[in-house]
Amino acid sequence: MKKIRVICVDDSALVRSLMVEIINSHPDLEVVATAPDPLVARELIKQHNPDVLTLDVEMPRMDGLDFLERLMRLRPMPVVMVSSLTERNSDVTIRALELGAVDFVTKPKLGLRDGLLEYSDLIADKIRAAAMSKPRQSMVPSSSEPRSRLVHHFSTTEKLILIGASTGGTEAIRQVLEPMPANSPAILITQHMPAGFTRSFVQRLDSLCAVQVHEAEHGQRVLPGHVYLAPGGIAHMKLARSGANYVIELEDSEPVNRHRPAVDVLFRSAAEVAGKNTVGVLLTGMGKDGAQGLLAMKQAGAVTFAQDEATSVVFGMPREALMIGAADEAVPLGEISAKLLASAGSYGHRV
């Protein structure tokens, strides 16, 4: 079995040794080198040609973001960021995903050694997903020029759009939301993210989009022109009814498909509560979360899509949906916004 070859870049000797211990404990992974800073890493990458790079956010001699930007321009490769959970680092991590990083893991605040060792399977999964990813095709920096927006002509305000995503999803979601007009149908999103990072993601999206983007709150009314993102790592997000209105319900229950929030929970609730008034799409991600929920939506009368393989960073979740017949169609990322609007009982054209 050919092992996935990894280089770990971190200024902490403890973190480097723990990452080696964690990664090498998995039979399909191996650390071929470690580096205390990007300048050393640059030479090691040339020497070892790794499959995946893990990269600390804050380091001496060269900032992790500066190095990532140069790396993705000159030698694109799968990168997993390693970030401490601070407000600044969450902002930087979201920017790193825009620049081309495939995913990220967080360092625990306390008990670094025990905390990281508890993350062993998660770190391994993220490295495997990164090794299977296509960062050259899908990961591009945000353009300084705004994308053209769709015009939404609608016959009802009842329609809802549901989106699920995981690995590679932050950039895919951005590309889906940016063309959406201010009078878009309400949009509910579950993206696999740990606690503390969705707020930065929401702020970034809200600054780029005509729709208003929120970190979802329990009891919040669901309105057209607004986007609701499930808070990372805290609770599942469900769609519910309160009289004539749709509302957000946050449920602090056990993980589903190893995730909280889970896409399946959101999609199943939409199937039960709104049925044919929904449109669902499953974007890039590793695993199968969301496929069964999307099937439930389709069986309830919803129009359903999956992102196509060519534009997915990791095709796991969309592939699973297509395999079980949950998605009506596989759609390239650049066409999903228009498809969602058209399927919400409306039509759209760009301006």
mmCIF file of C-alpha atoms in Angstrom:
data_model
loop_
_atom_site.group_PDB
_atom_site.id
_atom_site.type_symbol
_atom_site.label_atom_id
_atom_site.label_comp_id
_atom_site.label_asym_id
_atom_site.label_seq_id
_atom_site.Cartn_x
_atom_site.Cartn_y
_atom_site.Cartn_z
ATOM 1 C CA MET A 1 0.000 0.000 0.000
ATOM 2 C CA LYS A 2 1.399 3.361 -1.076
ATOM 3 C CA LYS A 3 1.465 5.694 1.902
ATOM 4 C CA ILE A 4 0.354 9.328 1.818
ATOM 5 C CA ARG A 5 3.555 11.322 2.340
ATOM 6 C CA VAL A 6 3.268 14.377 4.616
ATOM 7 C CA ILE A 7 5.488 17.307 5.595
ATOM 8 C CA CYS A 8 4.543 19.104 8.841
ATOM 9 C CA VAL A 9 5.425 22.786 9.241
ATOM 10 C CA ASP A 10 5.105 24.290 12.729
ATOM 11 C CA ASP A 11 7.375 26.484 14.855
ATOM 12 C CA SER A 12 6.578 24.404 17.955
ATOM 13 C CA ALA A 13 8.863 21.399 18.412
ATOM 14 C CA LEU A 14 6.172 19.791 20.601
ATOM 15 C CA VAL A 15 3.510 20.133 17.915
ATOM 16 C CA ARG A 16 5.876 18.783 15.264
ATOM 17 C CA SER A 17 6.678 15.707 17.361
ATOM 18 C CA LEU A 18 2.982 15.131 18.172
ATOM 19 C CA MET A 19 2.009 15.418 14.517
ATOM 20 C CA VAL A 20 4.677 12.864 13.612
ATOM 21 C CA GLU A 21 3.383 10.526 16.332
ATOM 22 C CA ILE A 22 -0.240 10.944 15.237
ATOM 23 C CA ILE A 23 0.299 10.666 11.499
ATOM 24 C CA ASN A 24 2.719 7.752 11.666
ATOM 25 C CA SER A 25 0.291 5.804 13.869
ATOM 26 C CA HIS A 26 -1.937 5.361 10.797
ATOM 27 C CA PRO A 27 -0.659 2.653 8.427
ATOM 28 C CA ASP A 28 -1.552 4.590 5.269
ATOM 29 C CA LEU A 29 0.199 7.832 6.328
ATOM 30 C CA GLU A 30 3.820 8.824 6.955
ATOM 31 C CA VAL A 31 5.669 12.031 7.819
ATOM 32 C CA VAL A 32 8.652 12.341 5.497
ATOM 33 C CA ALA A 33 9.965 15.591 7.047
ATOM 34 C CA THR A 34 9.172 18.397 9.486
ATOM 35 C CA ALA A 35 10.088 22.080 9.341
ATOM 36 C CA PRO A 36 10.129 24.865 11.960
ATOM 37 C CA ASP A 37 9.308 27.591 9.411
ATOM 38 C CA PRO A 38 8.314 28.090 5.746
ATOM 39 C CA LEU A 39 11.850 28.789 4.540
ATOM 40 C CA VAL A 40 13.045 25.380 5.701
ATOM 41 C CA ALA A 41 9.805 23.860 4.399
ATOM 42 C CA ARG A 42 10.419 25.247 0.928
ATOM 43 C CA GLU A 43 13.624 23.245 0.549
ATOM 44 C CA LEU A 44 12.069 20.109 2.055
ATOM 45 C CA ILE A 45 9.159 20.265 -0.393
ATOM 46 C CA LYS A 46 11.606 20.310 -3.298
ATOM 47 C CA GLN A 47 13.513 17.400 -1.785
ATOM 48 C CA HIS A 48 10.615 15.108 -0.770
ATOM 49 C CA ASN A 49 7.740 16.093 -3.096
ATOM 50 C CA PRO A 50 5.061 15.308 -0.441
ATOM 51 C CA ASP A 51 1.405 14.505 -1.119
ATOM 52 C CA VAL A 52 0.139 16.821 1.654
ATOM 53 C CA LEU A 53 1.534 19.702 3.701
ATOM 54 C CA THR A 54 0.291 20.613 7.195
ATOM 55 C CA LEU A 55 0.985 24.283 7.858
ATOM 56 C CA ASP A 56 0.813 26.378 11.025
ATOM 57 C CA VAL A 57 -0.953 29.731 10.735
ATOM 58 C CA GLU A 58 1.488 31.821 12.804
ATOM 59 C CA MET A 59 5.235 31.257 12.355
ATOM 60 C CA PRO A 60 8.512 33.177 12.430
ATOM 61 C CA ARG A 61 10.512 34.316 9.374
ATOM 62 C CA MET A 62 7.489 34.082 7.064
ATOM 63 C CA ASP A 63 3.761 34.224 7.868
ATOM 64 C CA GLY A 64 1.810 31.062 7.065
ATOM 65 C CA LEU A 65 -0.559 32.992 4.776
ATOM 66 C CA ASP A 66 2.278 34.583 2.793
ATOM 67 C CA PHE A 67 3.881 31.179 2.328
ATOM 68 C CA LEU A 68 0.577 29.577 1.341
ATOM 69 C CA GLU A 69 -0.124 32.277 -1.244
ATOM 70 C CA ARG A 70 3.300 31.815 -2.845
ATOM 71 C CA LEU A 71 3.043 28.033 -2.677
ATOM 72 C CA MET A 72 -0.361 27.904 -4.396
ATOM 73 C CA ARG A 73 0.867 30.236 -7.106
ATOM 74 C CA LEU A 74 4.178 28.474 -7.817
ATOM 75 C CA ARG A 75 3.586 24.856 -6.772
ATOM 76 C CA PRO A 76 -0.081 24.112 -5.994
ATOM 77 C CA MET A 77 -0.473 21.203 -3.590
ATOM 78 C CA PRO A 78 -2.914 19.993 -0.902
ATOM 79 C CA VAL A 79 -2.447 21.961 2.333
ATOM 80 C CA VAL A 80 -4.134 21.428 5.717
ATOM 81 C CA MET A 81 -3.817 24.440 8.038
ATOM 82 C CA VAL A 82 -3.134 23.937 11.760
ATOM 83 C CA SER A 83 -4.697 26.804 13.722
ATOM 84 C CA SER A 84 -5.101 27.854 17.354
ATOM 85 C CA LEU A 85 -8.650 28.909 18.174
ATOM 86 C CA THR A 86 -8.393 32.677 18.475
ATOM 87 C CA GLU A 87 -10.479 35.357 16.757
ATOM 88 C CA ARG A 88 -7.514 36.443 14.668
ATOM 89 C CA ASN A 89 -6.568 32.891 13.752
ATOM 90 C CA SER A 90 -10.117 32.052 12.702
ATOM 91 C CA ASP A 91 -10.079 35.063 10.334
ATOM 92 C CA VAL A 92 -6.680 33.991 9.002
ATOM 93 C CA THR A 93 -7.828 30.393 8.583
ATOM 94 C CA ILE A 94 -10.862 31.448 6.516
ATOM 95 C CA ARG A 95 -8.511 33.503 4.349
ATOM 96 C CA ALA A 96 -6.211 30.471 4.007
ATOM 97 C CA LEU A 97 -9.124 28.422 2.654
ATOM 98 C CA GLU A 98 -9.738 31.168 0.090
ATOM 99 C CA LEU A 99 -6.085 31.077 -0.934
ATOM 100 C CA GLY A 100 -6.137 27.337 -1.568
ATOM 101 C CA ALA A 101 -5.836 25.371 1.680
ATOM 102 C CA VAL A 102 -8.065 22.292 1.502
ATOM 103 C CA ASP A 103 -9.004 22.133 5.198
ATOM 104 C CA PHE A 104 -7.823 22.922 8.717
ATOM 105 C CA VAL A 105 -7.483 21.420 12.188
ATOM 106 C CA THR A 106 -7.471 23.317 15.456
ATOM 107 C CA LYS A 107 -4.963 23.058 18.277
ATOM 108 C CA PRO A 108 -6.685 22.544 21.648
ATOM 109 C CA LYS A 109 -6.475 25.493 24.060
ATOM 110 C CA LEU A 110 -5.439 23.325 27.010
ATOM 111 C CA GLY A 111 -3.622 20.008 27.273
ATOM 112 C CA LEU A 112 -1.957 20.256 23.884
ATOM 113 C CA ARG A 113 -0.533 16.742 23.872
ATOM 114 C CA ASP A 114 -3.682 14.914 25.032
ATOM 115 C CA GLY A 115 -5.896 17.191 22.971
ATOM 116 C CA LEU A 116 -4.046 16.591 19.715
ATOM 117 C CA LEU A 117 -3.848 12.853 20.356
ATOM 118 C CA GLU A 118 -7.650 12.824 20.759
ATOM 119 C CA TYR A 119 -7.844 14.412 17.304
ATOM 120 C CA SER A 120 -5.785 11.589 15.774
ATOM 121 C CA ASP A 121 -8.541 10.106 13.599
ATOM 122 C CA LEU A 122 -9.817 13.545 12.599
ATOM 123 C CA ILE A 123 -6.344 14.702 11.545
ATOM 124 C CA ALA A 124 -5.829 11.481 9.578
ATOM 125 C CA ASP A 125 -9.196 11.898 7.835
ATOM 126 C CA LYS A 126 -8.405 15.469 6.853
ATOM 127 C CA ILE A 127 -5.007 14.468 5.460
ATOM 128 C CA ARG A 128 -6.607 11.631 3.465
ATOM 129 C CA ALA A 129 -9.227 14.014 2.090
ATOM 130 C CA ALA A 130 -6.529 16.535 1.179
ATOM 131 C CA ALA A 131 -4.526 13.843 -0.623
ATOM 132 C CA MET A 132 -7.605 13.052 -2.757
ATOM 133 C CA SER A 133 -8.446 16.699 -3.435
ATOM 134 C CA LYS A 134 -8.055 18.784 -6.558
ATOM 135 C CA PRO A 135 -6.879 22.154 -5.219
ATOM 136 C CA ARG A 136 -5.642 23.378 -8.596
ATOM 137 C CA GLN A 137 -9.085 23.226 -10.170
ATOM 138 C CA SER A 138 -11.286 24.406 -7.345
ATOM 139 C CA MET A 139 -9.316 26.613 -4.976
ATOM 140 C CA VAL A 140 -8.881 30.143 -6.267
ATOM 141 C CA PRO A 141 -8.396 33.446 -4.400
ATOM 142 C CA SER A 142 -11.341 35.821 -4.155
ATOM 143 C CA SER A 143 -11.413 38.241 -7.036
ATOM 144 C CA SER A 144 -11.191 41.926 -6.196
ATOM 145 C CA GLU A 145 -13.922 42.550 -8.807
ATOM 146 C CA PRO A 146 -17.467 41.551 -7.819
ATOM 147 C CA ARG A 147 -19.078 38.741 -9.791
ATOM 148 C CA SER A 148 -22.179 39.519 -11.837
ATOM 149 C CA ARG A 149 -25.381 38.906 -9.895
ATOM 150 C CA LEU A 150 -28.463 36.999 -10.898
ATOM 151 C CA VAL A 151 -31.832 38.725 -11.024
ATOM 152 C CA HIS A 152 -34.535 36.762 -9.214
ATOM 153 C CA HIS A 153 -38.141 36.867 -10.466
ATOM 154 C CA PHE A 154 -40.296 34.790 -8.160
ATOM 155 C CA SER A 155 -43.896 33.689 -7.850
ATOM 156 C CA THR A 156 -43.763 32.732 -4.162
ATOM 157 C CA THR A 157 -41.772 33.515 -1.032
ATOM 158 C CA GLU A 158 -42.382 30.023 0.362
ATOM 159 C CA LYS A 159 -39.460 28.391 -1.426
ATOM 160 C CA LEU A 160 -36.329 27.539 0.557
ATOM 161 C CA ILE A 161 -32.823 26.570 -0.576
ATOM 162 C CA LEU A 162 -30.845 24.019 1.464
ATOM 163 C CA ILE A 163 -27.069 23.564 1.064
ATOM 164 C CA GLY A 164 -24.738 20.980 2.621
ATOM 165 C CA ALA A 165 -20.936 20.889 2.338
ATOM 166 C CA SER A 166 -17.727 19.703 3.970
ATOM 167 C CA THR A 167 -14.111 19.620 2.702
ATOM 168 C CA GLY A 168 -13.648 22.427 0.174
ATOM 169 C CA GLY A 169 -17.082 23.764 1.025
ATOM 170 C CA THR A 170 -16.173 27.218 2.283
ATOM 171 C CA GLU A 171 -15.037 28.343 -1.168
ATOM 172 C CA ALA A 172 -17.821 26.446 -2.941
ATOM 173 C CA ILE A 173 -20.416 28.147 -0.714
ATOM 174 C CA ARG A 174 -18.885 31.539 -1.434
ATOM 175 C CA GLN A 175 -19.105 30.910 -5.167
ATOM 176 C CA VAL A 176 -22.743 29.824 -4.865
ATOM 177 C CA LEU A 177 -23.807 32.777 -2.686
ATOM 178 C CA GLU A 178 -21.958 35.655 -4.379
ATOM 179 C CA PRO A 179 -24.219 35.764 -7.475
ATOM 180 C CA MET A 180 -27.415 35.490 -5.409
ATOM 181 C CA PRO A 181 -29.582 38.647 -5.526
ATOM 182 C CA ALA A 182 -30.819 40.463 -2.440
ATOM 183 C CA ASN A 183 -34.346 39.064 -2.962
ATOM 184 C CA SER A 184 -33.170 35.449 -3.149
ATOM 185 C CA PRO A 185 -35.212 32.745 -1.418
ATOM 186 C CA ALA A 186 -34.091 32.008 2.141
ATOM 187 C CA ILE A 187 -30.996 29.779 2.241
ATOM 188 C CA LEU A 188 -30.041 27.375 5.058
ATOM 189 C CA ILE A 189 -26.515 25.922 5.099
ATOM 190 C CA THR A 190 -24.761 23.237 7.088
ATOM 191 C CA GLN A 191 -20.992 23.262 6.526
ATOM 192 C CA HIS A 192 -18.812 20.980 8.638
ATOM 193 C CA MET A 193 -16.787 23.360 10.824
ATOM 194 C CA PRO A 194 -15.510 23.314 14.405
ATOM 195 C CA ALA A 195 -16.773 25.747 17.026
ATOM 196 C CA GLY A 196 -15.399 29.260 16.784
ATOM 197 C CA PHE A 197 -14.830 29.472 13.029
ATOM 198 C CA THR A 198 -18.301 29.959 11.577
ATOM 199 C CA ARG A 199 -18.529 33.541 12.826
ATOM 200 C CA SER A 200 -15.482 34.586 10.775
ATOM 201 C CA PHE A 201 -16.870 32.696 7.795
ATOM 202 C CA VAL A 202 -20.258 34.422 8.140
ATOM 203 C CA GLN A 203 -18.639 37.866 8.372
ATOM 204 C CA ARG A 204 -16.589 37.184 5.260
ATOM 205 C CA LEU A 205 -19.621 35.990 3.284
ATOM 206 C CA ASP A 206 -21.779 38.894 4.468
ATOM 207 C CA SER A 207 -19.167 41.371 3.215
ATOM 208 C CA LEU A 208 -19.154 39.770 -0.245
ATOM 209 C CA CYS A 209 -22.821 38.976 -0.866
ATOM 210 C CA ALA A 210 -26.024 40.886 -1.592
ATOM 211 C CA VAL A 211 -27.946 38.469 0.654
ATOM 212 C CA GLN A 212 -27.625 38.965 4.423
ATOM 213 C CA VAL A 213 -25.628 36.141 6.025
ATOM 214 C CA HIS A 214 -26.138 35.078 9.667
ATOM 215 C CA GLU A 215 -24.786 32.534 12.091
ATOM 216 C CA ALA A 216 -28.065 30.779 12.863
ATOM 217 C CA GLU A 217 -29.791 31.277 16.234
ATOM 218 C CA HIS A 218 -32.466 29.144 17.868
ATOM 219 C CA GLY A 219 -35.953 30.453 17.147
ATOM 220 C CA GLN A 220 -34.769 32.797 14.389
ATOM 221 C CA ARG A 221 -37.408 33.433 11.704
ATOM 222 C CA VAL A 222 -36.396 32.289 8.213
ATOM 223 C CA LEU A 223 -36.828 35.133 5.704
ATOM 224 C CA PRO A 224 -36.182 35.644 1.957
ATOM 225 C CA GLY A 225 -32.932 37.441 1.187
ATOM 226 C CA HIS A 226 -31.236 35.920 4.234
ATOM 227 C CA VAL A 227 -28.737 33.067 4.650
ATOM 228 C CA TYR A 228 -28.504 31.019 7.861
ATOM 229 C CA LEU A 229 -25.316 29.039 8.580
ATOM 230 C CA ALA A 230 -25.344 26.328 11.241
ATOM 231 C CA PRO A 231 -22.975 27.291 14.106
ATOM 232 C CA GLY A 232 -19.922 25.052 13.925
ATOM 233 C CA GLY A 233 -19.395 22.261 16.444
ATOM 234 C CA ILE A 234 -22.225 23.355 18.771
ATOM 235 C CA ALA A 235 -25.576 22.037 17.563
ATOM 236 C CA HIS A 236 -27.463 20.541 14.655
ATOM 237 C CA MET A 237 -29.573 23.006 12.683
ATOM 238 C CA LYS A 238 -33.143 22.018 11.752
ATOM 239 C CA LEU A 239 -35.954 23.713 9.893
ATOM 240 C CA ALA A 240 -39.171 24.019 11.900
ATOM 241 C CA ARG A 241 -42.597 25.682 11.715
ATOM 242 C CA SER A 242 -44.041 28.270 14.075
ATOM 243 C CA GLY A 243 -47.547 29.048 12.907
ATOM 244 C CA ALA A 244 -47.283 30.315 9.337
ATOM 245 C CA ASN A 245 -43.546 30.944 9.585
ATOM 246 C CA TYR A 246 -40.443 28.860 9.082
ATOM 247 C CA VAL A 247 -37.952 29.132 11.973
ATOM 248 C CA ILE A 248 -34.504 27.835 12.895
ATOM 249 C CA GLU A 249 -34.228 25.119 15.535
ATOM 250 C CA LEU A 250 -30.829 24.334 17.082
ATOM 251 C CA GLU A 251 -30.573 20.903 18.700
ATOM 252 C CA ASP A 252 -27.720 19.934 21.027
ATOM 253 C CA SER A 253 -27.897 16.178 20.349
ATOM 254 C CA GLU A 254 -25.295 13.539 19.523
ATOM 255 C CA PRO A 255 -23.187 13.816 16.346
ATOM 256 C CA VAL A 256 -24.675 12.248 13.212
ATOM 257 C CA ASN A 257 -22.286 10.693 10.676
ATOM 258 C CA ARG A 258 -19.563 11.839 13.145
ATOM 259 C CA HIS A 259 -20.582 15.473 12.606
ATOM 260 C CA ARG A 260 -22.360 18.176 14.576
ATOM 261 C CA PRO A 261 -23.823 20.007 12.784
ATOM 262 C CA ALA A 262 -24.720 17.280 10.272
ATOM 263 C CA VAL A 263 -26.142 17.908 6.819
ATOM 264 C CA ASP A 264 -28.492 14.911 7.106
ATOM 265 C CA VAL A 265 -30.239 16.487 10.117
ATOM 266 C CA LEU A 266 -30.937 19.725 8.226
ATOM 267 C CA PHE A 267 -32.052 17.996 5.025
ATOM 268 C CA ARG A 268 -34.353 15.520 6.805
ATOM 269 C CA SER A 269 -36.039 18.331 8.753
ATOM 270 C CA ALA A 270 -36.582 20.265 5.508
ATOM 271 C CA ALA A 271 -38.128 17.183 3.901
ATOM 272 C CA GLU A 272 -40.540 16.801 6.828
ATOM 273 C CA VAL A 273 -41.459 20.457 7.293
ATOM 274 C CA ALA A 274 -41.319 22.004 3.817
ATOM 275 C CA GLY A 275 -41.241 19.089 1.332
ATOM 276 C CA LYS A 276 -41.785 20.236 -2.253
ATOM 277 C CA ASN A 277 -41.173 23.862 -1.286
ATOM 278 C CA THR A 278 -37.438 23.139 -0.989
ATOM 279 C CA VAL A 279 -34.473 22.904 -3.331
ATOM 280 C CA GLY A 280 -31.392 21.038 -2.069
ATOM 281 C CA VAL A 281 -27.787 20.774 -3.171
ATOM 282 C CA LEU A 282 -24.904 18.740 -1.768
ATOM 283 C CA LEU A 283 -21.521 20.314 -2.404
ATOM 284 C CA THR A 284 -17.947 19.058 -2.131
ATOM 285 C CA GLY A 285 -16.947 16.991 0.909
ATOM 286 C CA MET A 286 -15.510 13.732 2.178
ATOM 287 C CA GLY A 287 -17.810 10.953 3.405
ATOM 288 C CA LYS A 288 -21.539 10.465 2.959
ATOM 289 C CA ASP A 289 -23.226 13.001 5.260
ATOM 290 C CA GLY A 290 -26.211 14.579 3.507
ATOM 291 C CA ALA A 291 -26.864 11.879 0.909
ATOM 292 C CA GLN A 292 -29.704 10.174 2.808
ATOM 293 C CA GLY A 293 -31.150 13.555 3.804
ATOM 294 C CA LEU A 294 -31.084 14.724 0.187
ATOM 295 C CA LEU A 295 -32.877 11.505 -0.800
ATOM 296 C CA ALA A 296 -35.564 12.244 1.820
ATOM 297 C CA MET A 297 -35.962 15.735 0.322
ATOM 298 C CA LYS A 298 -36.319 14.294 -3.185
ATOM 299 C CA GLN A 299 -38.883 11.745 -1.997
ATOM 300 C CA ALA A 300 -40.828 14.614 -0.394
ATOM 301 C CA GLY A 301 -41.015 16.413 -3.740
ATOM 302 C CA ALA A 302 -37.934 18.681 -3.603
ATOM 303 C CA VAL A 303 -35.680 19.428 -6.567
ATOM 304 C CA THR A 304 -32.176 18.151 -5.717
ATOM 305 C CA PHE A 305 -28.664 18.589 -7.100
ATOM 306 C CA ALA A 306 -25.101 17.500 -6.379
ATOM 307 C CA GLN A 307 -21.911 19.299 -7.340
ATOM 308 C CA ASP A 308 -20.173 17.517 -10.218
ATOM 309 C CA GLU A 309 -16.877 15.662 -9.890
ATOM 310 C CA ALA A 310 -14.815 18.028 -12.055
ATOM 311 C CA THR A 311 -15.439 21.031 -9.789
ATOM 312 C CA SER A 312 -15.547 19.249 -6.401
ATOM 313 C CA VAL A 313 -12.441 19.493 -4.226
ATOM 314 C CA VAL A 314 -13.448 16.088 -2.787
ATOM 315 C CA PHE A 315 -16.235 14.212 -4.591
ATOM 316 C CA GLY A 316 -17.225 11.925 -1.680
ATOM 317 C CA MET A 317 -20.520 13.462 -0.513
ATOM 318 C CA PRO A 318 -21.847 14.410 -3.972
ATOM 319 C CA ARG A 319 -20.852 10.989 -5.342
ATOM 320 C CA GLU A 320 -22.757 9.228 -2.557
ATOM 321 C CA ALA A 321 -25.864 11.286 -3.305
ATOM 322 C CA LEU A 322 -25.683 10.479 -7.005
ATOM 323 C CA MET A 323 -25.058 6.772 -6.344
ATOM 324 C CA ILE A 324 -28.261 6.371 -4.302
ATOM 325 C CA GLY A 325 -30.351 8.486 -6.653
ATOM 326 C CA ALA A 326 -30.733 11.373 -4.201
ATOM 327 C CA ALA A 327 -29.708 14.059 -6.702
ATOM 328 C CA ASP A 328 -31.652 14.804 -9.879
ATOM 329 C CA GLU A 329 -28.517 16.081 -11.589
ATOM 330 C CA ALA A 330 -24.770 16.677 -11.176
ATOM 331 C CA VAL A 331 -24.038 20.365 -11.764
ATOM 332 C CA PRO A 332 -20.730 22.267 -12.187
ATOM 333 C CA LEU A 333 -20.093 24.715 -9.345
ATOM 334 C CA GLY A 334 -20.340 27.778 -11.587
ATOM 335 C CA GLU A 335 -23.885 26.848 -12.667
ATOM 336 C CA ILE A 336 -25.352 25.952 -9.262
ATOM 337 C CA SER A 337 -26.584 29.451 -8.298
ATOM 338 C CA ALA A 338 -28.699 29.791 -11.443
ATOM 339 C CA LYS A 339 -29.988 26.205 -11.083
ATOM 340 C CA LEU A 340 -31.094 26.846 -7.502
ATOM 341 C CA LEU A 341 -32.964 30.014 -8.422
ATOM 342 C CA ALA A 342 -34.564 28.422 -11.482
ATOM 343 C CA SER A 343 -35.697 25.452 -9.405
ATOM 344 C CA ALA A 344 -37.178 27.677 -6.706
ATOM 345 C CA GLY A 345 -40.105 28.389 -9.013
ATOM 346 C CA SER A 346 -38.395 31.344 -10.610
ATOM 347 C CA TYR A 347 -35.959 32.252 -13.312
ATOM 348 C CA GLY A 348 -32.740 34.193 -13.188
ATOM 349 C CA HIS A 349 -30.483 36.145 -15.519
ATOM 350 C CA ARG A 350 -27.199 37.889 -14.851
ATOM 351 C CA VAL A 351 -26.736 41.635 -14.708
#
